[in-house]
């Protein structure tokens, strides 16, 4: 993202008012206006929480806020890209998750974004103490220039008598007493316990096999970058975890731009790679690991004898060589997008999750900003399984070429060679099967799942926005079963040849109504195995009823039905109604026979997302 030239200060452009339908956060419930901020140097940060560049700017602004606390007020204006980011509850979560310590205006309809003629995430606008716009910058890396401008504004308006010193309008929220707080990734340890990156609390937490009981915490809990014992070491928003051959754990210490090493036996934490500084264009891209800058490492995995790093901050994959203690770029050009091919020519967009396939031949990755599932082969070439680009996203099952995710952050290799995708902004766990090229939904009503790990025949999901691990049973087809095993067969439903009426019955739960803010609130996807079973009526549509035509020449098969309905709380007094997505997938074995049913009803039961 390119920096725009500062607006000439002589232009004296009056700053537009700050308005947003979502309201204000971090103000103790107070609605702010520019008049309330008169006398302060105001930095307006237009951001969206999916964007790693925006997260970098949040970190850049921390020093400015601290140094000029009595003269500067930073105002975040949250301007969403993804549909999920327009959900007020998700914005509330993101503000806490990323440690935002200034007022934030939730602007889901981009009203203030348009008033300020913003064109890119992130964008910073500086307003002087008299309420005039004096500078505007797009992209990251402008904190130093803004700090100099602030010093000039302080001196100028101190002399004019228009500078007002004192506390700003920030009011911290009350802390929540949960065991975990926005956990990021998890790792099963050989002892049977789980190690979890407790991201917002800047710690690692070891949980017992039940996934709930705390065994120990590692890290002081204060944001920092210090090696030491489990009590004195410090992290800054740690994420990915991977187990090395020697039993130690590699930690992607994201905001410290570093890889750390944890010795589980002693709790000792040391630094493997990174300097604590963020990588910039022109910096070295290989060399001794402790001397090379990194940029927001989000996940790690051991593949081909090296630790692969999802370097979200620069849209690349890097590697760390434990034997040589060196780092190097493995794939990606730093250009943001979706381009396959040899590693040095590939493009990524915030790779955020890594997992090695069961046979060890593929490195799966969640490429979050392209909402894509991709993989790297043994030769280092990059391939895309699901996804098309930066602006195509949604929740759609089916063939890989038409399936959609929404900003996935995690991938998990399953025993049968398929892969589970933590489809974060769809609140779902999805599955891609390379053998069939099909995407299905394993579970919904999760809250921002960011990772998942295997535990026997179960999969344990990191429900980041519910602050917990959630154990789910893997479907039979995803578990490798010995050839002597037996499975219970489901009885087939007898249906008549020819026309079959398929009705998905849905009624919004009590106190809710269908949500039509973003178009149709329902979706129905129908397919079959074998595909020849349906002559007419397959595919996706928004009506929950469908007439399909069955081929009498195909005696039996399975109807695959995926239905979705969105509802919101129906209370006129509630300014921020909670919204819910109800989704269900059915695989209905059918037998085509004369005298069979000509109607197949399926009930889509709505469930509160906290149930």
Coordinates of C-alpha atoms in Angstrom, one line a residue:
X1 CA 0.0 0.0 0.0
X2 CA 1.4 3.3 -1.1
X3 CA 1.6 6.4 1.2
X4 CA -0.4 9.4 0.0
X5 CA 1.2 12.8 0.1
X6 CA 0.2 14.9 3.2
X7 CA -2.7 17.3 2.7
X8 CA -1.2 20.8 2.6
X9 CA -1.8 22.4 5.9
X10 CA -2.6 25.7 4.3
X11 CA -5.7 24.1 2.7
X12 CA -7.5 24.3 6.1
X13 CA -9.9 21.5 5.4
X14 CA -12.4 21.0 8.2
X15 CA -12.6 17.4 9.4
X16 CA -15.9 15.7 8.7
X17 CA -17.8 14.4 11.7
X18 CA -17.2 10.9 13.0
X19 CA -20.3 8.8 12.5
X20 CA -21.0 5.1 12.4
X21 CA -24.1 3.0 12.9
X22 CA -22.2 0.6 15.2
X23 CA -21.5 3.2 17.8
X24 CA -18.5 3.7 20.1
X25 CA -16.2 1.3 22.0
X26 CA -13.7 2.0 24.7
X27 CA -15.5 5.2 25.8
X28 CA -17.5 3.9 28.8
X29 CA -20.7 4.2 26.7
X30 CA -20.2 7.8 25.7
X31 CA -20.8 9.0 22.1
X32 CA -17.9 11.2 20.9
X33 CA -17.9 14.1 18.5
X34 CA -15.1 16.1 17.0
X35 CA -16.2 19.0 19.3
X36 CA -15.3 16.7 22.3
X37 CA -11.8 16.3 20.9
X38 CA -11.1 20.0 20.2
X39 CA -7.8 21.0 21.7
X40 CA -6.2 17.6 21.0
X41 CA -4.1 16.3 18.2
X42 CA -6.3 13.6 16.8
X43 CA -5.0 10.6 14.7
X44 CA -7.9 8.8 13.0
X45 CA -6.9 5.2 12.1
X46 CA -9.2 3.6 9.5
X47 CA -8.7 -0.2 10.0
X48 CA -10.3 -3.6 9.6
X49 CA -9.4 -6.5 11.8
X50 CA -8.7 -9.0 9.1
X51 CA -5.8 -6.9 7.7
X52 CA -2.3 -7.6 9.0
X53 CA -1.1 -4.2 7.8
X54 CA -3.8 -2.6 10.0
X55 CA -2.6 -4.7 12.9
X56 CA 1.0 -3.5 12.3
X57 CA -0.3 0.1 12.5
X58 CA -2.0 -0.6 15.8
X59 CA 1.4 -1.6 17.1
X60 CA 3.1 1.4 15.5
X61 CA 0.7 3.7 17.3
X62 CA 1.3 2.3 20.8
X63 CA 4.5 4.3 21.3
X64 CA 2.9 7.5 20.0
X65 CA 0.0 7.1 22.3
X66 CA 2.2 6.5 25.3
X67 CA 4.6 9.4 24.6
X68 CA 2.0 12.0 23.9
X69 CA -0.8 10.7 26.1
X70 CA -1.8 14.1 27.3
X71 CA -2.0 15.8 23.9
X72 CA -2.8 13.1 21.4
X73 CA -6.1 11.1 21.0
X74 CA -6.1 8.1 18.6
X75 CA -9.5 7.3 17.2
X76 CA -10.0 4.0 15.5
X77 CA -12.6 3.8 12.8
X78 CA -13.4 0.2 12.0
X79 CA -14.3 -0.1 8.3
X80 CA -15.1 -3.7 7.4
X81 CA -14.0 -5.7 4.3
X82 CA -15.5 -9.1 5.1
X83 CA -19.2 -9.6 5.9
X84 CA -18.3 -11.0 9.3
X85 CA -16.4 -7.8 10.2
X86 CA -19.6 -5.8 10.0
X87 CA -20.9 -7.8 13.0
X88 CA -20.7 -5.4 16.0
X89 CA -19.9 -8.3 18.3
X90 CA -17.0 -9.3 16.2
X91 CA -15.6 -5.7 16.3
X92 CA -16.0 -5.7 20.1
X93 CA -14.0 -9.0 20.2
X94 CA -11.3 -7.7 17.9
X95 CA -10.8 -4.5 19.9
X96 CA -10.0 -6.6 23.0
X97 CA -8.1 -9.3 21.0
X98 CA -5.6 -6.9 19.7
X99 CA -5.2 -4.8 22.8
X100 CA -6.7 -1.6 21.3
X101 CA -6.4 1.1 24.0
X102 CA -8.1 4.0 22.4
X103 CA -11.8 4.8 21.4
X104 CA -13.1 2.9 18.4
X105 CA -16.0 3.9 16.2
X106 CA -17.7 0.9 14.6
X107 CA -18.6 2.1 11.0
X108 CA -20.2 -1.0 9.4
X109 CA -21.7 1.0 6.5
X110 CA -18.4 2.9 5.8
X111 CA -20.1 6.2 6.4
X112 CA -17.0 8.0 7.9
X113 CA -14.7 6.1 5.4
X114 CA -16.6 7.7 2.6
X115 CA -16.7 11.2 4.2
X116 CA -12.9 11.1 4.4
X117 CA -12.5 9.7 0.9
X118 CA -10.5 6.7 2.2
X119 CA -9.5 4.2 -0.4
X120 CA -7.2 1.7 1.4
X121 CA -6.7 -0.2 4.6
X122 CA -5.0 1.1 6.7
X123 CA -5.3 4.9 6.4
X124 CA -4.3 7.5 9.0
X125 CA -5.7 11.0 9.1
X126 CA -4.3 13.7 11.4
X127 CA -6.6 16.4 12.7
X128 CA -5.2 19.5 14.4
X129 CA -6.5 20.9 17.7
X130 CA -8.7 23.3 15.9
X131 CA -10.5 20.5 14.0
X132 CA -8.8 20.7 10.6
X133 CA -7.3 17.9 8.5
X134 CA -3.5 18.4 8.2
X135 CA -2.3 15.0 6.9
X136 CA -3.4 11.7 5.4
X137 CA -1.4 8.6 4.9
X138 CA -2.3 5.2 3.5
X139 CA -0.5 2.0 4.5
X140 CA 1.9 1.3 7.4
X141 CA 5.2 2.7 8.4
X142 CA 4.1 6.3 9.0
X143 CA 4.3 6.5 12.8
X144 CA 7.6 8.3 12.7
X145 CA 6.4 11.0 10.3
X146 CA 3.2 11.5 12.3
X147 CA 5.2 11.7 15.6
X148 CA 7.2 14.6 14.1
X149 CA 4.0 16.3 12.9
X150 CA 2.5 15.9 16.3
X151 CA 5.5 17.6 17.9
X152 CA 5.1 20.6 15.5
X153 CA 1.3 20.8 16.2
X154 CA 2.0 20.7 20.0
X155 CA 4.4 23.6 19.7
X156 CA 2.2 25.6 17.3
X157 CA -1.0 25.3 19.3
X158 CA 0.7 25.6 22.7
X159 CA 1.8 29.0 21.5
X160 CA -1.6 29.9 20.1
X161 CA -3.4 28.7 23.3
X162 CA -5.4 26.2 21.4
X163 CA -3.8 23.0 22.8
X164 CA -5.6 21.2 25.6
X165 CA -3.6 18.9 27.8
X166 CA -5.0 16.2 30.0
X167 CA -6.5 12.7 29.9
X168 CA -8.2 11.5 26.7
X169 CA -11.7 9.9 26.4
X170 CA -10.4 6.2 26.5
X171 CA -12.2 4.1 29.1
X172 CA -10.9 0.5 29.4
X173 CA -13.4 -2.3 29.4
X174 CA -13.8 -4.6 32.4
X175 CA -11.6 -7.7 32.1
X176 CA -13.4 -11.0 31.7
X177 CA -12.3 -13.9 34.1
X178 CA -12.0 -16.7 31.5
X179 CA -9.3 -19.4 31.6
X180 CA -8.2 -18.5 28.1
X181 CA -8.6 -15.2 26.3
X182 CA -8.8 -15.3 22.5
X183 CA -6.5 -18.4 22.1
X184 CA -4.9 -18.7 18.7
X185 CA -3.3 -22.1 18.1
X186 CA -3.0 -25.4 19.9
X187 CA -0.5 -28.3 20.0
X188 CA -1.0 -31.8 21.5
X189 CA 2.1 -32.6 23.6
X190 CA 3.5 -36.2 24.0
X191 CA 2.3 -36.2 27.6
X192 CA -1.3 -36.1 26.4
X193 CA -1.9 -32.5 27.4
X194 CA -2.5 -29.5 25.1
X195 CA -0.3 -26.4 24.7
X196 CA -2.4 -23.3 23.7
X197 CA -1.2 -19.9 22.7
X198 CA -3.3 -17.6 24.9
X199 CA -2.8 -14.7 22.5
X200 CA -4.4 -11.7 24.2
X201 CA -2.8 -12.5 27.5
X202 CA 0.6 -13.0 25.9
X203 CA 1.1 -16.4 27.4
X204 CA 1.3 -20.1 26.6
X205 CA -1.1 -22.3 28.6
X206 CA -0.8 -26.0 29.2
X207 CA -4.2 -27.7 29.6
X208 CA -4.8 -31.2 30.9
X209 CA -6.2 -33.9 28.5
X210 CA -9.7 -32.6 29.2
X211 CA -8.8 -29.4 27.4
X212 CA -10.1 -27.3 30.4
X213 CA -7.9 -27.8 33.5
X214 CA -4.9 -25.5 33.6
X215 CA -1.6 -27.4 34.3
X216 CA 0.6 -24.3 34.1
X217 CA 1.0 -20.9 32.5
X218 CA 4.2 -19.9 30.7
X219 CA 5.1 -16.2 30.4
X220 CA 4.7 -13.3 32.7
X221 CA 1.4 -12.2 31.0
X222 CA 2.8 -8.7 30.2
X223 CA 3.4 -7.8 26.6
X224 CA 7.2 -8.0 26.1
X225 CA 10.2 -9.7 24.5
X226 CA 12.3 -11.3 27.1
X227 CA 13.8 -14.8 27.4
X228 CA 13.9 -16.6 30.8
X229 CA 11.9 -18.9 33.0
X230 CA 8.3 -19.8 32.6
X231 CA 7.5 -17.0 35.1
X232 CA 9.8 -14.3 33.7
X233 CA 9.8 -14.8 30.0
X234 CA 7.5 -12.6 27.9
X235 CA 5.7 -12.8 24.6
X236 CA 3.6 -10.5 22.4
X237 CA 0.4 -12.0 21.0
X238 CA 1.9 -15.5 20.3
X239 CA 0.2 -17.7 17.8
X240 CA 1.5 -20.9 16.1
X241 CA 3.1 -23.9 17.8
X242 CA 5.1 -26.8 16.4
X243 CA 7.0 -29.7 18.0
X244 CA 10.6 -30.4 17.2
X245 CA 12.4 -33.7 17.2
X246 CA 14.2 -32.9 20.4
X247 CA 10.8 -32.4 22.2
X248 CA 11.0 -28.6 22.3
X249 CA 8.3 -26.4 20.9
X250 CA 8.7 -23.6 18.4
X251 CA 6.4 -20.6 19.0
X252 CA 5.5 -18.0 16.4
X253 CA 5.7 -14.9 18.6
X254 CA 3.7 -12.8 16.2
X255 CA 3.9 -9.2 17.4
X256 CA 7.5 -9.6 18.5
X257 CA 8.3 -10.7 14.9
X258 CA 10.2 -13.7 16.3
X259 CA 10.4 -17.5 16.7
X260 CA 10.8 -18.6 20.3
X261 CA 11.7 -22.0 21.8
X262 CA 10.0 -23.5 24.8
X263 CA 11.5 -26.4 26.7
X264 CA 8.4 -28.2 28.1
X265 CA 10.5 -30.0 30.7
X266 CA 11.9 -26.8 32.3
X267 CA 9.6 -24.0 31.0
X268 CA 12.6 -22.1 29.8
X269 CA 12.0 -19.8 26.9
X270 CA 14.7 -18.7 24.4
X271 CA 14.7 -16.9 21.1
X272 CA 15.5 -18.9 17.9
X273 CA 14.9 -16.3 15.1
X274 CA 14.2 -12.7 14.7
X275 CA 15.5 -9.4 16.1
X276 CA 12.2 -8.0 17.5
X277 CA 12.1 -5.6 14.6
X278 CA 9.6 -5.9 11.7
X279 CA 11.0 -6.8 8.2
X280 CA 10.9 -4.0 5.6
X281 CA 11.6 -4.1 1.9
X282 CA 15.3 -4.1 1.3
X283 CA 16.1 -6.0 4.5
X284 CA 18.0 -9.3 4.3
X285 CA 15.8 -12.3 3.4
X286 CA 18.2 -15.0 4.6
X287 CA 21.1 -15.5 7.0
X288 CA 21.8 -16.2 10.7
X289 CA 18.4 -16.5 12.3
X290 CA 19.0 -14.1 15.2
X291 CA 20.2 -11.4 12.8
X292 CA 17.4 -11.3 10.3
X293 CA 14.1 -9.4 10.8
X294 CA 10.8 -11.2 10.5
X295 CA 7.3 -9.9 10.0
X296 CA 4.3 -11.2 11.9
X297 CA 5.0 -15.0 11.8
X298 CA 1.5 -16.5 12.4
X299 CA 2.0 -20.3 12.3
X300 CA 4.8 -22.9 12.1
X301 CA 5.1 -26.5 10.9
X302 CA 7.9 -29.0 10.4
X303 CA 8.1 -30.1 6.8
X304 CA 11.1 -31.6 5.0
X305 CA 13.4 -31.2 8.0
X306 CA 12.8 -27.5 8.3
X307 CA 10.4 -25.3 10.3
X308 CA 8.2 -23.6 7.8
X309 CA 6.8 -20.2 8.8
X310 CA 3.6 -18.6 7.7
X311 CA 5.0 -15.0 7.4
X312 CA 1.6 -13.3 7.3
X313 CA 3.1 -9.8 7.5
X314 CA 4.9 -10.0 4.1
X315 CA 2.7 -12.6 2.4
X316 CA 5.4 -15.2 2.2
X317 CA 6.5 -18.6 3.5
X318 CA 9.9 -18.7 5.2
X319 CA 11.9 -21.5 6.7
X320 CA 14.1 -21.9 9.7
X321 CA 16.8 -24.6 9.6
X322 CA 17.3 -25.9 13.2
X323 CA 20.7 -27.5 12.3
X324 CA 22.2 -24.4 10.7
X325 CA 20.2 -21.9 12.7
X326 CA 19.4 -19.9 9.6
X327 CA 16.3 -18.5 8.0
X328 CA 15.4 -17.9 4.4
X329 CA 12.4 -17.2 2.1
X330 CA 10.9 -20.3 0.7
X331 CA 8.0 -19.0 -1.3
X332 CA 6.3 -15.7 -2.1
X333 CA 7.3 -12.4 -3.7
X334 CA 5.7 -10.1 -1.0
X335 CA 3.0 -9.2 -3.6
X336 CA -0.4 -9.8 -2.1
X337 CA -2.7 -12.1 -4.2
X338 CA -3.3 -15.6 -5.3
X339 CA -0.7 -16.9 -7.9
X340 CA 0.5 -20.5 -8.1
X341 CA 3.7 -21.9 -9.5
X342 CA 7.3 -22.3 -8.3
X343 CA 7.9 -21.0 -4.8
X344 CA 9.8 -17.8 -5.8
X345 CA 7.0 -16.8 -8.2
X346 CA 4.0 -17.5 -6.0
X347 CA 1.8 -14.9 -4.4
X348 CA 0.1 -15.2 -1.0
X349 CA -2.2 -13.1 1.1
X350 CA -1.6 -13.4 4.8
X351 CA -0.8 -17.1 5.1
X352 CA -2.0 -17.9 8.7
X353 CA -2.3 -21.7 9.2
X354 CA 0.0 -24.6 8.3
X355 CA -0.3 -28.4 8.6
X356 CA 1.6 -31.3 7.1
X357 CA -0.4 -34.0 5.3
X358 CA -0.7 -37.5 6.8
X359 CA 1.7 -38.9 4.2
X360 CA 4.2 -36.0 4.7
X361 CA 4.1 -35.0 1.0
X362 CA 2.2 -31.8 1.3
X363 CA 2.3 -28.7 3.4
X364 CA -1.3 -27.4 3.6
X365 CA -1.8 -23.7 4.3
X366 CA -4.7 -21.4 5.0
X367 CA -4.2 -18.2 2.9
X368 CA -6.6 -16.0 4.9
X369 CA -7.1 -12.9 2.8
X370 CA -7.8 -14.8 -0.4
X371 CA -10.1 -17.2 1.7
X372 CA -8.1 -20.0 0.1
X373 CA -6.8 -23.5 0.9
X374 CA -3.4 -24.0 -0.7
X375 CA -0.5 -26.4 -0.5
X376 CA 3.2 -26.7 -1.2
X377 CA 4.7 -29.9 -2.7
X378 CA 8.1 -31.5 -1.9
X379 CA 9.6 -29.5 -4.7
X380 CA 8.5 -26.2 -3.2
X381 CA 5.8 -25.5 -5.9
X382 CA 2.6 -23.8 -4.7
X383 CA -0.9 -25.1 -5.6
X384 CA -4.4 -23.9 -4.8
X385 CA -7.1 -26.4 -3.8
X386 CA -9.9 -24.0 -3.0
X387 CA -10.1 -20.2 -3.6
X388 CA -9.9 -17.7 -6.4
X389 CA -8.7 -14.3 -5.0
X390 CA -8.8 -11.5 -2.6
X391 CA -12.4 -10.5 -3.1
X392 CA -14.2 -13.9 -3.4
X393 CA -15.4 -15.4 -0.2
X394 CA -18.5 -16.9 1.3
X395 CA -19.8 -20.2 2.7
X396 CA -20.5 -22.7 0.0
X397 CA -19.9 -26.4 -0.1
X398 CA -19.5 -28.6 -3.2
X399 CA -16.8 -29.0 -5.9
X400 CA -13.5 -27.2 -5.1
X401 CA -13.8 -24.9 -8.1
X402 CA -17.0 -23.3 -6.7
X403 CA -16.6 -23.8 -3.0
X404 CA -16.0 -20.8 -0.8
X405 CA -14.4 -20.0 2.6
X406 CA -14.3 -16.7 4.5
X407 CA -10.9 -15.8 6.0
X408 CA -9.8 -19.2 7.3
X409 CA -7.0 -19.1 9.9
X410 CA -6.2 -22.8 10.5
X411 CA -5.7 -26.1 8.7
X412 CA -5.6 -29.7 10.2
X413 CA -4.4 -32.8 8.3
X414 CA -6.8 -35.7 8.8
X415 CA -5.9 -39.4 8.8
X416 CA -7.5 -40.2 5.5
X417 CA -5.5 -37.6 3.6
X418 CA -8.2 -34.9 3.7
X419 CA -7.8 -31.6 5.5
X420 CA -10.0 -29.8 8.0
X421 CA -10.2 -26.0 7.6
X422 CA -10.9 -23.7 10.5
X423 CA -13.2 -21.4 8.5
X424 CA -12.9 -18.5 10.9
X425 CA -15.3 -15.9 9.7
X426 CA -17.9 -18.4 8.8
X427 CA -17.8 -19.8 12.4
X428 CA -17.4 -23.3 10.9
X429 CA -15.1 -26.3 10.5
X430 CA -15.0 -27.4 6.9
X431 CA -13.4 -30.4 5.1
X432 CA -11.7 -30.7 1.8
X433 CA -11.1 -34.2 0.3
X434 CA -8.3 -34.2 -2.4
X435 CA -9.6 -37.6 -3.6
X436 CA -13.0 -36.2 -4.6
X437 CA -12.3 -32.5 -4.9
X438 CA -15.3 -31.8 -2.6
X439 CA -15.7 -29.4 0.2
X440 CA -18.2 -30.2 3.0
X441 CA -19.1 -28.6 6.3
X442 CA -18.2 -30.6 9.5
X443 CA -19.6 -28.3 12.1
X444 CA -21.1 -24.8 12.5
X445 CA -22.0 -22.5 15.4
X446 CA -18.4 -22.3 16.4
X447 CA -17.1 -18.8 17.2
X448 CA -14.1 -17.7 15.1
X449 CA -12.3 -21.1 15.1
X450 CA -8.7 -20.4 14.5
X451 CA -7.1 -23.9 14.7
X452 CA -7.9 -27.5 15.4
X453 CA -5.8 -30.6 16.5
X454 CA -6.5 -34.3 16.5
X455 CA -7.1 -36.3 19.7
X456 CA -7.8 -39.9 18.9
X457 CA -11.0 -40.0 16.8
X458 CA -11.9 -36.5 17.9
X459 CA -10.9 -33.1 16.7
X460 CA -10.3 -30.4 19.2
X461 CA -11.2 -26.9 17.9
X462 CA -9.8 -23.7 19.2
X463 CA -12.9 -21.5 19.5
X464 CA -11.0 -18.2 19.7
X465 CA -14.0 -15.9 20.3
X466 CA -15.5 -18.3 22.9
X467 CA -12.1 -18.5 24.7
X468 CA -12.1 -22.3 24.9
X469 CA -11.2 -25.6 23.2
X470 CA -14.2 -27.6 21.9
X471 CA -14.0 -31.3 21.3
X472 CA -16.0 -32.7 18.3
X473 CA -16.3 -36.2 16.9
X474 CA -14.7 -36.7 13.5
X475 CA -16.9 -38.0 10.7
X476 CA -16.4 -41.7 9.8
X477 CA -15.1 -40.9 6.4
X478 CA -12.3 -38.7 7.8
X479 CA -10.9 -41.5 10.1
X480 CA -8.7 -44.2 8.7
X481 CA -10.4 -47.5 9.5
X482 CA -8.7 -50.9 9.4
X483 CA -10.0 -53.2 6.7
X484 CA -11.5 -55.5 9.3
X485 CA -13.7 -52.8 10.8
X486 CA -17.4 -52.8 10.4
X487 CA -19.7 -49.8 10.2
X488 CA -23.4 -49.5 10.9
X489 CA -25.3 -48.8 7.6
X490 CA -28.1 -46.2 7.6
X491 CA -31.4 -47.3 6.2
X492 CA -32.3 -45.8 2.9
X493 CA -35.4 -43.7 2.3
X494 CA -37.6 -45.1 -0.4
X495 CA -38.4 -42.3 -2.9
X496 CA -40.5 -42.4 -6.1
X497 CA -38.8 -42.1 -9.5
X498 CA -39.3 -38.8 -11.3
X499 CA -40.3 -35.7 -9.4
X500 CA -39.3 -35.3 -5.7
X501 CA -40.2 -32.3 -3.7
X502 CA -37.4 -31.3 -1.3
X503 CA -38.5 -29.0 1.6
X504 CA -36.1 -27.7 4.2
X505 CA -38.3 -26.5 7.1
X506 CA -36.9 -23.5 8.9
X507 CA -38.6 -21.1 11.4
X508 CA -36.5 -18.4 13.0
X509 CA -36.2 -19.0 16.8
X510 CA -38.4 -17.1 19.1
X511 CA -37.5 -13.5 19.2
X512 CA -35.6 -13.5 15.9
X513 CA -36.4 -12.7 12.3
X514 CA -34.8 -13.5 9.0
X515 CA -31.8 -11.3 8.3
X516 CA -32.0 -9.8 4.8
X517 CA -29.4 -7.0 5.3
X518 CA -26.9 -8.5 2.8
X519 CA -29.5 -10.1 0.4
X520 CA -31.4 -13.3 0.6
X521 CA -31.2 -14.8 4.1
X522 CA -31.4 -18.5 3.0
X523 CA -29.5 -20.8 0.8
X524 CA -30.0 -24.4 -0.4
X525 CA -27.4 -26.5 -2.2
X526 CA -28.3 -29.9 -3.6
X527 CA -26.1 -32.5 -5.2
X528 CA -26.0 -36.3 -5.3
X529 CA -23.7 -39.4 -5.3
X530 CA -23.6 -40.6 -8.0
X531 CA -24.2 -37.3 -9.8
X532 CA -26.4 -39.1 -12.4
X533 CA -29.0 -39.7 -9.7
X534 CA -30.4 -36.1 -10.3
X535 CA -31.5 -35.3 -13.8
X536 CA -32.7 -31.8 -12.9
X537 CA -32.7 -29.5 -9.9
X538 CA -29.1 -29.8 -8.6
X539 CA -27.0 -26.7 -7.6
X540 CA -27.5 -23.7 -5.4
X541 CA -30.4 -21.3 -4.9
X542 CA -31.9 -19.1 -2.2
X543 CA -35.3 -20.9 -1.9
X544 CA -35.4 -23.6 0.8
X545 CA -37.8 -25.7 -1.3
X546 CA -36.7 -27.4 -4.5
X547 CA -38.3 -29.8 -7.0
X548 CA -35.7 -32.3 -8.3
X549 CA -36.1 -35.0 -10.9
X550 CA -34.6 -38.4 -10.2
X551 CA -33.4 -40.8 -12.8
X552 CA -35.3 -44.1 -12.6
X553 CA -32.4 -45.9 -14.2
X554 CA -30.2 -45.1 -11.0
X555 CA -31.6 -47.5 -8.3
X556 CA -30.0 -45.9 -5.3
X557 CA -27.6 -43.2 -4.1
X558 CA -27.2 -40.3 -1.6
X559 CA -28.8 -36.9 -1.8
X560 CA -26.4 -34.2 -0.4
X561 CA -28.3 -31.2 0.9
X562 CA -26.8 -28.1 2.5
X563 CA -29.1 -25.4 3.9
X564 CA -28.3 -22.1 5.5
X565 CA -30.6 -19.5 7.1
X566 CA -29.5 -16.2 8.8
X567 CA -31.6 -14.6 11.5
X568 CA -31.2 -11.6 13.8
X569 CA -32.8 -10.7 17.1
X570 CA -36.2 -9.0 16.5
X571 CA -36.3 -6.4 19.2
X572 CA -36.8 -2.8 18.1
X573 CA -35.3 -1.6 21.4
X574 CA -32.0 -3.4 20.8
X575 CA -29.7 -1.1 18.9
X576 CA -27.2 -3.8 18.2
X577 CA -29.2 -7.0 17.6
X578 CA -27.2 -10.3 17.7
X579 CA -27.2 -12.2 14.4
X580 CA -27.0 -16.0 13.9
X581 CA -26.3 -18.3 11.1
X582 CA -28.1 -21.7 11.1
X583 CA -26.5 -24.3 8.8
X584 CA -27.0 -28.0 8.4
X585 CA -25.7 -30.6 5.9
X586 CA -27.5 -33.8 5.2
X587 CA -26.4 -36.9 3.4
X588 CA -29.7 -38.8 2.8
X589 CA -29.4 -42.4 1.4
X590 CA -32.3 -43.0 -1.0
X591 CA -33.6 -46.0 -2.9
X592 CA -35.6 -45.2 -6.0
X593 CA -38.6 -47.4 -6.1
X594 CA -42.2 -47.3 -7.3
X595 CA -44.5 -46.4 -4.5
X596 CA -41.8 -44.4 -2.7
X597 CA -42.3 -40.9 -1.2
X598 CA -42.6 -37.9 -3.5
X599 CA -41.7 -35.4 -0.8
X600 CA -38.6 -35.3 1.4
X601 CA -38.9 -32.8 4.4
X602 CA -35.8 -31.9 6.3
X603 CA -35.8 -29.7 9.4
X604 CA -33.2 -27.0 9.9
X605 CA -33.3 -26.3 13.6
X606 CA -32.1 -22.9 14.7
X607 CA -29.8 -22.9 17.7
X608 CA -28.5 -19.9 19.6
X609 CA -24.8 -19.6 19.0
X610 CA -24.1 -19.6 22.7
X611 CA -26.1 -22.8 23.3

